[in-house]
Amino acid sequence: MTTDTSVHEGAEPPGTPDGSPPPQSKKAILAPRVFWPSAVLLGVFVGIAMIWPEQMDSVLGSLNDTIIGELGWFYVLVVSGFVFWSIWMAASPMGSIVLGDPEEDPEYSLPSWFAMLFAAGMGIGLMFWGVAEPLNHFASPPPGTSEDAAARAREAMDTTFLHWGLHAWAIYVVVGLSVAYAVHRKKRPVSIRWALEPIFGTKVKGVLGDVIDILAIIGTLFGVATSLGFGVSQVGAGLGHLGVAEVSEETGSVSTSLLVILITGITAVAVVSVASGVDKGIRFLSNANMVIAALLLLVVLFLGPTSFLLGDFVQQIGSYLRNFFGLAFRTLAFEGSDGQSWLSGWTTFYWGWWISWSPFVGVFIARISRGRTVREFITGVLLVPTLVGMLWFSVLGGSGIHREIFGNGGIIADDGTVSTDLALFQLLDGLPASALLSWVAMLLVVVFFVTSSDSGSFVVDMLASGGQANPPVWSRVMWAIFEGTVAAALIVVGGAAGTGLSALQTMAILVAAPFSVVMVFMAWGTAKALMEEYGRVVHGRERRFRRSIKQEVKEEMDDLVRVITRRPPRDGQAPVTPPEK
């Protein structure tokens, strides 16, 4: 495996003012200007959330209402812009540029590459929302949707495809491509800051770069820790649904102590995986997860209304493409407060959520994409996961909607609500071998989180270690334990106040607001750098072409001179010889 992350000549790595490379010690903190502020800020936040959970929730709720509610149009515009930026970059001549040395081959095989980026990008989310989101939109559609069941079903699937399709992965493309170009093409350290070098130049070596990396670390830790909390909540709900764990009549969920035990166990597995590195633990778990997920998908497809689900999948692709522009720029401005409330609770929330995950997923995808062209990178990251996600939601979500329209229902409660934790297990209840399928689903949730946690810890440690592609094992383990500790602490707090994970989730969205501005500069800087490089390539080709023409003309003239100077002699004359040089 190639791990060349040498610093470009003249580039100053973070934490080394003299410009020397970061030390390779297994114990030293390689980038203290990033490491310590990140750790201290995270610790302070967790401490405040545990001591004053209700006050913290109130403050964050007000900030969330302001940013998500009032700036929804900004998120919609920016994220849709990322989609068109990605398509432009892939379709342009710049797509032929290799993310690495020009003759370099991809570092990982296509199946392993795809499995790792997909599992890190949204694997656990597909398990959590696969049934629940389409049913939520079907039960409570966007304002202005017709009351007809078929119309609500189409709107539910269109909206789900919007939230999990091209827009989500375009966010990852912007960060991933920007970092991959800086790391693999320009030989910069693995860090967000270097993606902004084409715009800010050497300023990224100082405080500006430190702030950007700290922001990325905090957003990643919040996002991964929150996903761990939601993941164990779903596993706990599954154990309660199967009768393995006791469900409280007051809260309707399993005990907090069981959730903490689940977090401890999952974190332990993640620690082992992240300690073994990308080539062993992360790649193995990602490949295994994709196989198990594909088997679960096929089982639900063939045990359920197969013809209906396949027809729905084909129809919804057309519906998504036909309504793409309307969905992409939908702000529900004429729906008043109902429209703003729905948008902030779903679309704007999702854009903020994907942006908060983008440093983690983008850097990780960049780390595993050495040797691929820009066009191959964007096509693989943008299109393939989108199609797989569409199939996933068509099968699981479509099965749930089919049951509600044509079957016995039961997933949507009498009051019109959907239990996100239980929706998947309620769907599997109606299929043969439901208990076995529920256990497989819980296994998938666990392993999907492990792949998110270990790859997230790996990325955080790269950022906190000055951009080292293979940071020390002790710090990888530390960040993985930190993620589990944060989630466990806030679940304990949330057990009494009901606000722990909510505060963490809200914080992840708030971090996304300034980082969205950073992403705009990343897109600008990467496009600028690629256009300049392609211009140099074209200029070089033209220069080589002119040289070759001149060389050919010179050779032809030389041949002509030789023919003329060596012409046959006339009768009675001596042969003509060329003059001596």
Coordinates of C-alpha atoms in Angstrom, one line a residue:
M1 CA 0.0 0.0 0.0
T2 CA 1.3 3.4 -0.9
T3 CA 1.4 5.8 2.0
D4 CA 3.5 8.6 0.6
T5 CA 2.3 11.7 2.4
S6 CA 5.6 13.6 2.3
V7 CA 5.2 17.4 2.6
H8 CA 5.6 19.3 -0.6
E9 CA 8.8 21.3 -0.7
G10 CA 8.3 24.6 1.1
A11 CA 5.0 23.5 2.7
E12 CA 4.9 23.9 6.4
P13 CA 3.0 21.2 8.2
P14 CA 0.6 22.2 11.0
G15 CA 2.3 22.5 14.4
T16 CA 5.8 22.9 13.0
P17 CA 6.6 26.6 12.6
D18 CA 10.1 25.9 11.3
G19 CA 8.7 24.0 8.3
S20 CA 10.2 20.7 9.3
P21 CA 8.0 17.5 9.0
P22 CA 6.1 16.4 12.0
P23 CA 8.0 13.9 14.2
Q24 CA 7.2 10.2 13.6
S25 CA 7.2 9.3 17.3
K26 CA 4.6 6.8 18.4
K27 CA 4.0 8.8 21.6
A28 CA 4.3 12.4 20.8
I29 CA 1.4 14.7 20.0
L30 CA 2.2 15.7 16.5
A31 CA 0.0 18.8 16.1
P32 CA -0.7 20.2 19.6
R33 CA -2.2 23.4 18.1
V34 CA -5.1 21.2 16.8
F35 CA -5.1 18.3 19.2
W36 CA -5.4 20.2 22.5
P37 CA -8.1 22.8 21.5
S38 CA -10.2 20.0 20.0
A39 CA -10.0 17.8 23.0
V40 CA -10.6 20.6 25.5
L41 CA -13.6 22.0 23.6
L42 CA -15.2 18.6 23.4
G43 CA -14.6 17.9 27.1
V44 CA -16.0 21.3 28.1
F45 CA -19.1 20.7 26.0
V46 CA -19.7 17.3 27.5
G47 CA -19.2 18.6 31.0
I48 CA -21.7 21.5 30.5
A49 CA -24.2 19.1 28.9
M50 CA -23.9 16.7 31.9
I51 CA -24.1 19.4 34.6
W52 CA -26.7 21.7 33.0
P53 CA -28.5 19.6 30.4
E54 CA -31.8 21.5 30.3
Q55 CA -30.1 24.9 30.0
M56 CA -27.8 23.6 27.3
D57 CA -30.7 22.2 25.4
S58 CA -32.5 25.5 25.6
V59 CA -29.6 27.5 24.3
L60 CA -28.8 25.1 21.5
G61 CA -32.4 24.9 20.6
S62 CA -32.6 28.6 20.1
L63 CA -29.5 28.6 18.0
N64 CA -30.8 25.7 16.0
D65 CA -34.1 27.4 15.3
T66 CA -32.2 30.5 14.1
I67 CA -29.7 28.8 11.9
I68 CA -31.8 25.9 10.5
G69 CA -35.1 27.9 10.4
E70 CA -33.9 31.2 9.0
L71 CA -31.1 30.0 6.8
G72 CA -32.9 27.1 5.1
W73 CA -32.8 28.8 1.7
F74 CA -29.0 29.2 2.1
Y75 CA -28.5 25.4 2.7
V76 CA -30.8 24.6 -0.2
L77 CA -28.9 26.8 -2.6
V78 CA -25.4 25.8 -1.5
V79 CA -26.1 22.0 -1.5
S80 CA -27.8 22.1 -4.9
G81 CA -24.8 24.1 -6.1
F82 CA -22.5 21.3 -5.0
V83 CA -24.4 18.8 -7.2
F84 CA -24.0 20.9 -10.3
W85 CA -20.3 21.6 -9.4
S86 CA -19.7 17.9 -9.1
I87 CA -21.3 17.1 -12.5
W88 CA -19.3 19.9 -14.1
M89 CA -16.0 18.7 -12.7
A90 CA -16.7 15.1 -13.9
A91 CA -17.9 16.1 -17.4
S92 CA -15.1 18.6 -18.0
P93 CA -11.7 17.8 -19.5
M94 CA -10.3 18.2 -16.0
G95 CA -11.9 14.8 -15.1
S96 CA -9.0 13.0 -16.7
I97 CA -6.5 14.3 -14.1
V98 CA -5.3 11.5 -11.8
L99 CA -5.4 11.9 -8.0
G100 CA -1.8 10.8 -7.7
D101 CA 1.1 10.4 -10.0
P102 CA -0.1 10.3 -13.7
E103 CA 0.9 6.6 -14.2
E104 CA -0.4 5.4 -10.8
D105 CA -3.0 2.7 -10.4
P106 CA -5.8 2.8 -7.8
E107 CA -4.7 1.8 -4.3
Y108 CA -7.7 -0.4 -3.6
S109 CA -9.8 -2.6 -5.8
L110 CA -13.2 -1.2 -7.0
P111 CA -15.3 -3.5 -4.8
S112 CA -13.3 -2.7 -1.6
W113 CA -13.2 1.0 -2.4
F114 CA -16.9 1.1 -2.9
A115 CA -17.7 -0.9 0.2
M116 CA -15.5 1.3 2.4
L117 CA -16.9 4.6 1.1
F118 CA -20.5 3.4 1.3
A119 CA -20.2 1.9 4.8
A120 CA -18.5 5.1 6.1
G121 CA -20.8 7.4 4.3
M122 CA -24.3 6.3 5.2
G123 CA -24.5 2.6 6.1
I124 CA -25.9 3.1 9.6
G125 CA -28.3 5.7 8.4
L126 CA -29.8 3.4 5.9
M127 CA -30.6 0.9 8.6
F128 CA -32.0 3.6 10.9
W129 CA -34.1 5.4 8.3
G130 CA -34.7 2.7 5.6
V131 CA -38.3 2.0 6.7
A132 CA -38.9 5.0 9.0
E133 CA -38.3 8.0 6.7
P134 CA -40.6 7.0 3.7
L135 CA -43.3 6.1 6.2
N136 CA -42.9 9.4 8.1
H137 CA -43.3 11.3 4.8
F138 CA -46.3 9.2 3.9
A139 CA -48.0 9.8 7.2
S140 CA -47.1 13.5 7.4
P141 CA -46.2 14.7 3.8
P142 CA -44.8 18.1 3.0
P143 CA -47.4 20.9 3.1
G144 CA -49.3 21.2 -0.1
T145 CA -49.3 17.4 -0.9
S146 CA -52.5 15.9 -2.1
E147 CA -54.4 13.7 0.3
D148 CA -54.6 10.8 -2.2
A149 CA -52.6 7.8 -0.9
A150 CA -50.8 7.2 -4.2
A151 CA -49.8 10.9 -4.4
R152 CA -48.5 10.8 -0.8
A153 CA -46.6 7.7 -1.5
R154 CA -44.9 9.2 -4.5
E155 CA -44.1 12.3 -2.6
A156 CA -42.7 10.3 0.3
M157 CA -40.3 8.4 -2.0
D158 CA -39.3 11.5 -4.0
T159 CA -38.4 13.3 -0.8
T160 CA -36.5 10.4 0.6
F161 CA -34.5 10.1 -2.6
L162 CA -33.8 13.8 -2.4
H163 CA -32.4 13.5 1.1
W164 CA -30.3 10.4 0.4
G165 CA -29.4 10.8 -3.3
L166 CA -27.2 13.1 -5.4
H167 CA -27.3 16.0 -2.9
A168 CA -26.0 14.0 0.0
W169 CA -23.1 12.5 -1.9
A170 CA -22.3 15.7 -3.7
I171 CA -21.5 17.1 -0.3
Y172 CA -19.0 14.3 0.2
V173 CA -17.6 14.8 -3.3
V174 CA -16.7 18.4 -2.6
V175 CA -14.7 17.6 0.5
G176 CA -13.3 14.3 -0.7
L177 CA -12.1 15.6 -4.1
S178 CA -10.6 18.7 -2.6
V179 CA -8.6 16.8 0.0
A180 CA -7.7 14.0 -2.4
Y181 CA -6.3 16.4 -4.9
A182 CA -4.2 18.2 -2.2
V183 CA -3.0 15.0 -0.7
H184 CA -2.4 12.7 -3.6
R185 CA -1.6 15.2 -6.4
K186 CA 0.1 18.0 -4.5
K187 CA 1.7 15.7 -1.8
R188 CA 0.2 17.7 1.1
P189 CA -0.6 16.2 4.5
V190 CA -4.0 14.6 5.0
S191 CA -5.8 17.7 6.3
I192 CA -8.7 19.9 5.4
R193 CA -6.6 23.1 5.5
W194 CA -4.6 22.2 2.4
A195 CA -7.7 22.1 0.3
L196 CA -7.9 25.9 0.8
E197 CA -4.3 26.5 -0.2
P198 CA -5.2 27.6 -3.8
I199 CA -7.3 30.5 -2.3
F200 CA -5.4 31.5 0.9
G201 CA -1.9 30.4 0.1
T202 CA 0.5 30.1 3.0
K203 CA -2.1 31.4 5.5
V204 CA -3.4 27.8 5.8
K205 CA -0.2 27.0 7.7
G206 CA -1.2 29.2 10.6
V207 CA -4.2 30.0 12.8
L208 CA -6.7 29.8 9.9
G209 CA -5.7 26.3 9.1
D210 CA -5.9 25.3 12.8
V211 CA -9.4 26.6 13.1
I212 CA -10.5 24.8 10.0
D213 CA -9.1 21.5 11.3
I214 CA -10.5 21.9 14.8
L215 CA -13.9 22.6 13.3
A216 CA -13.7 19.5 11.2
I217 CA -12.7 17.4 14.3
I218 CA -15.5 18.7 16.5
G219 CA -18.1 18.2 13.8
T220 CA -16.9 14.6 13.1
L221 CA -16.9 13.6 16.8
F222 CA -20.3 15.0 17.4
G223 CA -21.7 13.3 14.3
V224 CA -20.2 9.9 15.0
A225 CA -21.0 10.0 18.7
T226 CA -24.6 10.9 17.9
S227 CA -24.9 8.1 15.4
L228 CA -23.6 5.7 18.0
G229 CA -26.4 6.9 20.4
F230 CA -29.1 6.4 17.7
G231 CA -27.6 3.1 16.7
V232 CA -27.7 1.6 20.2
S233 CA -31.2 3.0 20.6
Q234 CA -32.3 1.0 17.6
V235 CA -30.5 -2.1 18.8
G236 CA -32.0 -1.7 22.2
A237 CA -35.5 -1.3 20.6
G238 CA -34.8 -4.5 18.6
L239 CA -33.9 -6.4 21.8
G240 CA -37.0 -5.2 23.5
H241 CA -39.1 -6.0 20.5
L242 CA -37.8 -9.6 20.5
G243 CA -38.4 -9.9 24.3
V244 CA -34.7 -10.2 25.1
A245 CA -34.6 -7.0 27.1
E246 CA -37.2 -5.5 29.3
V247 CA -39.0 -2.3 28.0
S248 CA -40.0 0.3 30.5
E249 CA -43.7 1.1 30.5
E250 CA -43.0 4.7 31.3
T251 CA -40.4 5.5 28.7
G252 CA -41.3 2.8 26.1
S253 CA -37.6 2.0 25.8
V254 CA -34.9 -0.3 27.3
S255 CA -32.9 0.8 30.3
T256 CA -30.1 3.3 30.1
S257 CA -27.7 0.8 31.6
L258 CA -28.3 -1.6 28.7
L259 CA -27.6 1.2 26.2
V260 CA -24.3 2.0 28.0
I261 CA -23.3 -1.6 27.9
L262 CA -24.1 -1.8 24.2
I263 CA -22.0 1.4 23.6
T264 CA -19.1 -0.1 25.5
G265 CA -19.2 -3.3 23.5
I266 CA -19.5 -1.6 20.1
T267 CA -16.7 0.8 21.0
A268 CA -14.5 -2.1 22.1
V269 CA -14.9 -3.7 18.6
A270 CA -14.3 -0.3 17.0
V271 CA -11.1 0.1 19.0
V272 CA -9.7 -3.2 17.7
S273 CA -10.7 -2.4 14.2
V274 CA -9.1 1.1 14.1
A275 CA -6.0 -0.2 15.8
S276 CA -5.5 -2.7 12.9
G277 CA -5.7 0.0 10.3
V278 CA -7.4 0.5 7.0
D279 CA -6.0 -2.5 5.2
K280 CA -7.2 -5.0 7.8
G281 CA -10.1 -4.1 10.1
I282 CA -11.9 -1.3 8.3
R283 CA -11.7 -2.9 4.8
F284 CA -12.7 -6.4 6.2
L285 CA -15.7 -5.1 8.1
S286 CA -16.8 -2.9 5.2
N287 CA -16.7 -5.8 2.7
A288 CA -18.5 -8.1 5.2
N289 CA -21.1 -5.5 5.9
M290 CA -22.0 -4.9 2.3
V291 CA -22.5 -8.7 1.7
I292 CA -24.8 -9.0 4.7
A293 CA -26.7 -5.8 3.8
A294 CA -27.2 -7.1 0.2
L295 CA -28.5 -10.4 1.5
L296 CA -31.0 -8.7 3.8
L297 CA -32.1 -6.5 0.9
L298 CA -32.7 -9.5 -1.3
V299 CA -34.6 -11.4 1.4
V300 CA -37.0 -8.5 2.0
L301 CA -37.3 -8.0 -1.8
F302 CA -38.2 -11.7 -2.6
L303 CA -40.2 -12.4 0.6
G304 CA -42.2 -9.2 0.1
P305 CA -44.3 -7.9 -2.8
T306 CA -41.5 -8.3 -5.3
S307 CA -43.2 -7.1 -8.5
F308 CA -44.6 -4.1 -6.7
L309 CA -41.2 -3.1 -5.2
L310 CA -39.3 -3.5 -8.5
G311 CA -42.0 -1.5 -10.3
D312 CA -41.9 1.2 -7.6
F313 CA -38.1 1.4 -7.9
V314 CA -38.2 1.9 -11.7
Q315 CA -41.0 4.4 -11.4
Q316 CA -39.4 6.4 -8.6
I317 CA -36.2 6.8 -10.6
G318 CA -38.2 8.5 -13.3
S319 CA -40.2 10.5 -10.7
Y320 CA -37.0 11.7 -9.0
L321 CA -35.4 12.8 -12.3
R322 CA -38.6 14.5 -13.5
N323 CA -39.0 16.5 -10.3
F324 CA -35.3 16.9 -9.6
F325 CA -35.1 20.7 -10.0
G326 CA -38.3 21.3 -8.1
L327 CA -37.1 19.1 -5.2
A328 CA -33.6 20.5 -5.2
F329 CA -34.7 24.1 -4.8
R330 CA -37.8 23.5 -2.7
T331 CA -38.1 26.0 0.2
L332 CA -41.9 25.9 0.7
A333 CA -41.9 29.7 0.9
F334 CA -45.6 30.0 0.2
E335 CA -46.6 27.4 2.8
G336 CA -45.9 29.8 5.7
S337 CA -44.9 28.6 9.1
D338 CA -46.0 25.0 8.3
G339 CA -43.6 25.0 5.3
Q340 CA -40.7 26.4 7.3
S341 CA -41.3 24.0 10.1
W342 CA -41.4 21.0 7.8
L343 CA -38.3 22.2 5.8
S344 CA -36.2 22.8 9.0
G345 CA -37.2 19.4 10.4
W346 CA -36.3 17.5 7.3
T347 CA -34.5 18.9 4.3
T348 CA -32.5 21.7 6.0
F349 CA -31.8 19.4 8.9
Y350 CA -30.4 16.7 6.5
W351 CA -28.2 19.2 4.6
G352 CA -26.7 20.3 7.9
W353 CA -26.3 16.7 9.0
W354 CA -24.5 15.7 5.8
I355 CA -22.2 18.8 6.0
S356 CA -21.4 17.9 9.7
W357 CA -20.3 14.4 8.5
S358 CA -18.5 15.7 5.4
P359 CA -15.0 16.2 7.0
F360 CA -15.0 12.7 8.3
V361 CA -16.4 11.0 5.2
G362 CA -14.7 13.3 2.7
V363 CA -11.2 12.8 4.3
F364 CA -11.7 9.1 4.6
I365 CA -12.8 8.8 0.9
A366 CA -9.9 10.9 -0.1
R367 CA -7.5 8.7 1.9
I368 CA -8.7 5.5 0.1
S369 CA -8.9 7.1 -3.4
R370 CA -5.3 7.4 -4.4
G371 CA -4.7 6.6 -8.1
R372 CA -8.2 7.3 -9.4
T373 CA -9.1 10.0 -11.9
V374 CA -11.2 13.0 -11.0
R375 CA -14.0 11.6 -13.3
E376 CA -13.8 8.1 -11.8
F377 CA -13.8 9.5 -8.3
I378 CA -16.9 11.7 -8.8
T379 CA -18.8 9.0 -10.8
G380 CA -18.1 6.4 -8.2
V381 CA -18.9 8.6 -5.2
L382 CA -21.9 10.4 -6.7
L383 CA -23.8 7.9 -8.8
V384 CA -23.2 4.3 -7.5
P385 CA -24.2 5.0 -3.8
T386 CA -27.1 7.0 -5.0
L387 CA -28.5 4.2 -7.1
V388 CA -27.9 1.6 -4.3
G389 CA -29.6 3.9 -1.8
M390 CA -32.6 4.3 -4.1
L391 CA -32.9 0.6 -4.3
W392 CA -32.6 0.2 -0.5
F393 CA -35.4 2.7 0.2
S394 CA -37.5 1.4 -2.6
V395 CA -37.4 -2.1 -1.1
L396 CA -37.6 -1.4 2.6
G397 CA -39.6 1.9 2.6
G398 CA -41.7 0.6 -0.3
S399 CA -42.5 -2.5 1.6
G400 CA -43.7 -0.4 4.6
I401 CA -45.8 1.8 2.4
H402 CA -47.3 -1.2 0.6
R403 CA -48.3 -2.7 3.9
E404 CA -50.0 0.6 5.0
I405 CA -51.9 1.0 1.7
F406 CA -52.6 -2.6 0.6
G407 CA -51.9 -4.7 3.7
N408 CA -52.7 -4.8 7.4
G409 CA -50.7 -1.6 8.3
G410 CA -49.6 -1.4 11.9
I411 CA -46.3 0.5 11.4
I412 CA -47.9 3.9 11.4
A413 CA -49.6 4.3 14.9
D414 CA -53.2 5.5 15.3
D415 CA -52.0 9.0 16.1
G416 CA -50.1 9.2 12.8
T417 CA -46.6 8.8 14.2
V418 CA -43.9 6.4 13.3
S419 CA -41.4 4.9 15.8
T420 CA -38.1 5.3 14.1
D421 CA -36.4 2.9 16.4
L422 CA -38.9 0.1 15.8
A423 CA -40.1 0.6 12.2
L424 CA -37.5 -1.8 10.7
F425 CA -38.4 -4.5 13.2
Q426 CA -42.1 -4.0 12.7
L427 CA -41.6 -4.5 9.0
L428 CA -39.6 -7.6 9.4
D429 CA -42.3 -9.0 11.7
G430 CA -44.6 -9.5 8.7
L431 CA -42.0 -11.7 6.9
P432 CA -41.1 -15.4 7.4
A433 CA -38.2 -16.0 9.9
S434 CA -38.8 -12.5 11.3
A435 CA -36.8 -13.2 14.5
L436 CA -33.7 -14.3 12.5
L437 CA -34.0 -11.3 10.2
S438 CA -34.3 -9.0 13.2
W439 CA -31.1 -10.4 14.6
V440 CA -29.4 -9.9 11.3
A441 CA -30.6 -6.3 11.2
M442 CA -29.2 -5.6 14.6
L443 CA -25.9 -7.2 13.6
L444 CA -25.8 -4.8 10.6
V445 CA -26.5 -1.8 12.8
V446 CA -23.7 -2.7 15.1
V447 CA -21.1 -3.4 12.3
F448 CA -22.2 -0.4 10.3
F449 CA -21.5 1.7 13.3
V450 CA -18.2 0.0 13.9
T451 CA -17.1 0.9 10.4
S452 CA -18.3 4.5 10.9
S453 CA -16.6 4.7 14.3
D454 CA -13.2 3.3 13.3
S455 CA -13.0 5.2 10.1
G456 CA -14.2 8.3 11.9
S457 CA -11.6 7.9 14.6
F458 CA -8.9 7.3 11.9
V459 CA -9.9 10.6 10.2
V460 CA -10.0 12.6 13.4
D461 CA -6.6 11.2 14.4
M462 CA -5.1 12.2 11.0
L463 CA -6.4 15.7 11.4
A464 CA -5.2 15.9 15.0
S465 CA -1.8 14.5 14.1
G466 CA -0.8 17.1 11.6
G467 CA -2.0 15.2 8.5
Q468 CA -0.2 12.0 9.0
A469 CA -1.7 9.2 6.8
N470 CA -0.9 6.6 9.4
P471 CA -1.1 8.2 12.8
P472 CA 0.0 6.5 16.0
V473 CA -2.1 3.6 17.2
W474 CA -2.5 5.0 20.7
S475 CA -4.2 8.2 19.5
R476 CA -6.5 6.3 17.1
V477 CA -7.6 4.2 20.1
M478 CA -8.0 7.4 22.2
W479 CA -10.4 9.1 19.8
A480 CA -12.4 5.9 19.4
I481 CA -12.8 5.6 23.2
F482 CA -13.6 9.3 23.3
E483 CA -16.5 8.9 20.9
G484 CA -18.0 6.1 22.9
T485 CA -17.5 8.0 26.2
V486 CA -19.2 11.1 24.8
A487 CA -22.2 9.1 23.6
A488 CA -22.5 7.1 26.8
A489 CA -22.2 10.2 29.0
L490 CA -24.9 12.0 27.1
I491 CA -27.2 9.0 27.1
V492 CA -26.9 8.8 30.8
V493 CA -27.8 12.5 31.1
G494 CA -30.6 12.1 28.6
G495 CA -32.1 9.3 30.6
A496 CA -33.0 11.8 33.3
A497 CA -33.4 15.0 31.4
G498 CA -34.2 13.7 27.9
T499 CA -31.8 16.1 26.3
G500 CA -28.4 14.5 26.1
L501 CA -28.3 13.2 22.5
S502 CA -30.6 16.0 21.4
A503 CA -28.0 18.5 22.5
L504 CA -25.2 16.6 20.8
Q505 CA -27.2 16.2 17.5
T506 CA -28.0 19.9 17.5
M507 CA -24.4 20.8 18.1
A508 CA -23.4 18.8 15.1
I509 CA -25.8 20.7 12.9
L510 CA -24.6 24.1 14.3
V511 CA -21.0 23.2 13.4
A512 CA -22.2 22.6 9.9
A513 CA -23.2 26.2 9.4
P514 CA -19.6 27.7 9.3
F515 CA -18.2 24.6 7.7
S516 CA -20.6 25.1 4.7
V517 CA -18.8 28.3 4.0
V518 CA -15.5 26.5 4.2
M519 CA -16.9 24.0 1.7
V520 CA -17.7 26.8 -0.8
F521 CA -14.1 28.0 -0.6
M522 CA -13.0 24.3 -1.0
A523 CA -15.0 24.0 -4.2
W524 CA -13.7 27.3 -5.5
G525 CA -10.1 26.5 -4.7
T526 CA -10.2 23.0 -6.1
A527 CA -11.8 24.1 -9.4
K528 CA -9.2 26.9 -9.6
A529 CA -6.3 24.5 -9.1
L530 CA -7.6 21.9 -11.5
M531 CA -8.2 24.4 -14.2
E532 CA -4.7 25.8 -13.8
E533 CA -3.2 22.3 -13.9
Y534 CA -5.2 21.3 -17.0
G535 CA -4.1 24.6 -18.6
R536 CA -0.5 23.6 -18.0
V537 CA -1.2 20.2 -19.5
V538 CA -2.8 21.6 -22.6
H539 CA 0.0 24.2 -22.9
G540 CA 2.6 21.4 -22.6
R541 CA 0.8 19.4 -25.2
E542 CA 0.8 22.3 -27.6
R543 CA 4.4 23.0 -26.9
R544 CA 5.4 19.4 -27.5
F545 CA 3.3 19.4 -30.7
R546 CA 5.1 22.5 -32.0
R547 CA 8.4 20.9 -31.2
S548 CA 7.5 17.7 -33.0
I549 CA 6.4 19.7 -36.1
K550 CA 9.7 21.7 -36.1
Q551 CA 11.7 18.4 -35.6
E552 CA 9.8 16.8 -38.5
V553 CA 10.4 19.8 -40.8
K554 CA 14.1 19.9 -39.8
E555 CA 14.4 16.1 -40.6
E556 CA 12.7 16.6 -43.9
M557 CA 15.0 19.5 -44.8
D558 CA 18.0 17.5 -43.8
D559 CA 16.9 14.6 -46.0
L560 CA 16.3 17.0 -48.9
V561 CA 19.8 18.5 -48.5
R562 CA 21.3 15.0 -48.4
V563 CA 19.4 14.0 -51.5
I564 CA 20.5 17.2 -53.3
T565 CA 24.1 17.1 -52.2
R566 CA 24.4 13.4 -53.1
R567 CA 22.8 13.7 -56.7
P568 CA 24.4 11.5 -59.4
P569 CA 27.3 13.1 -61.3
R570 CA 26.9 14.3 -64.9
D571 CA 29.0 12.8 -67.7
G572 CA 32.6 13.8 -67.4
Q573 CA 32.1 15.5 -64.0
A574 CA 33.3 14.5 -60.5
P575 CA 30.6 13.6 -57.9
V576 CA 29.3 16.5 -55.9
T577 CA 30.0 16.1 -52.2
P578 CA 28.6 18.3 -49.4
P579 CA 31.0 20.8 -48.0
E580 CA 32.8 20.0 -44.8
K581 CA 31.2 21.5 -41.6

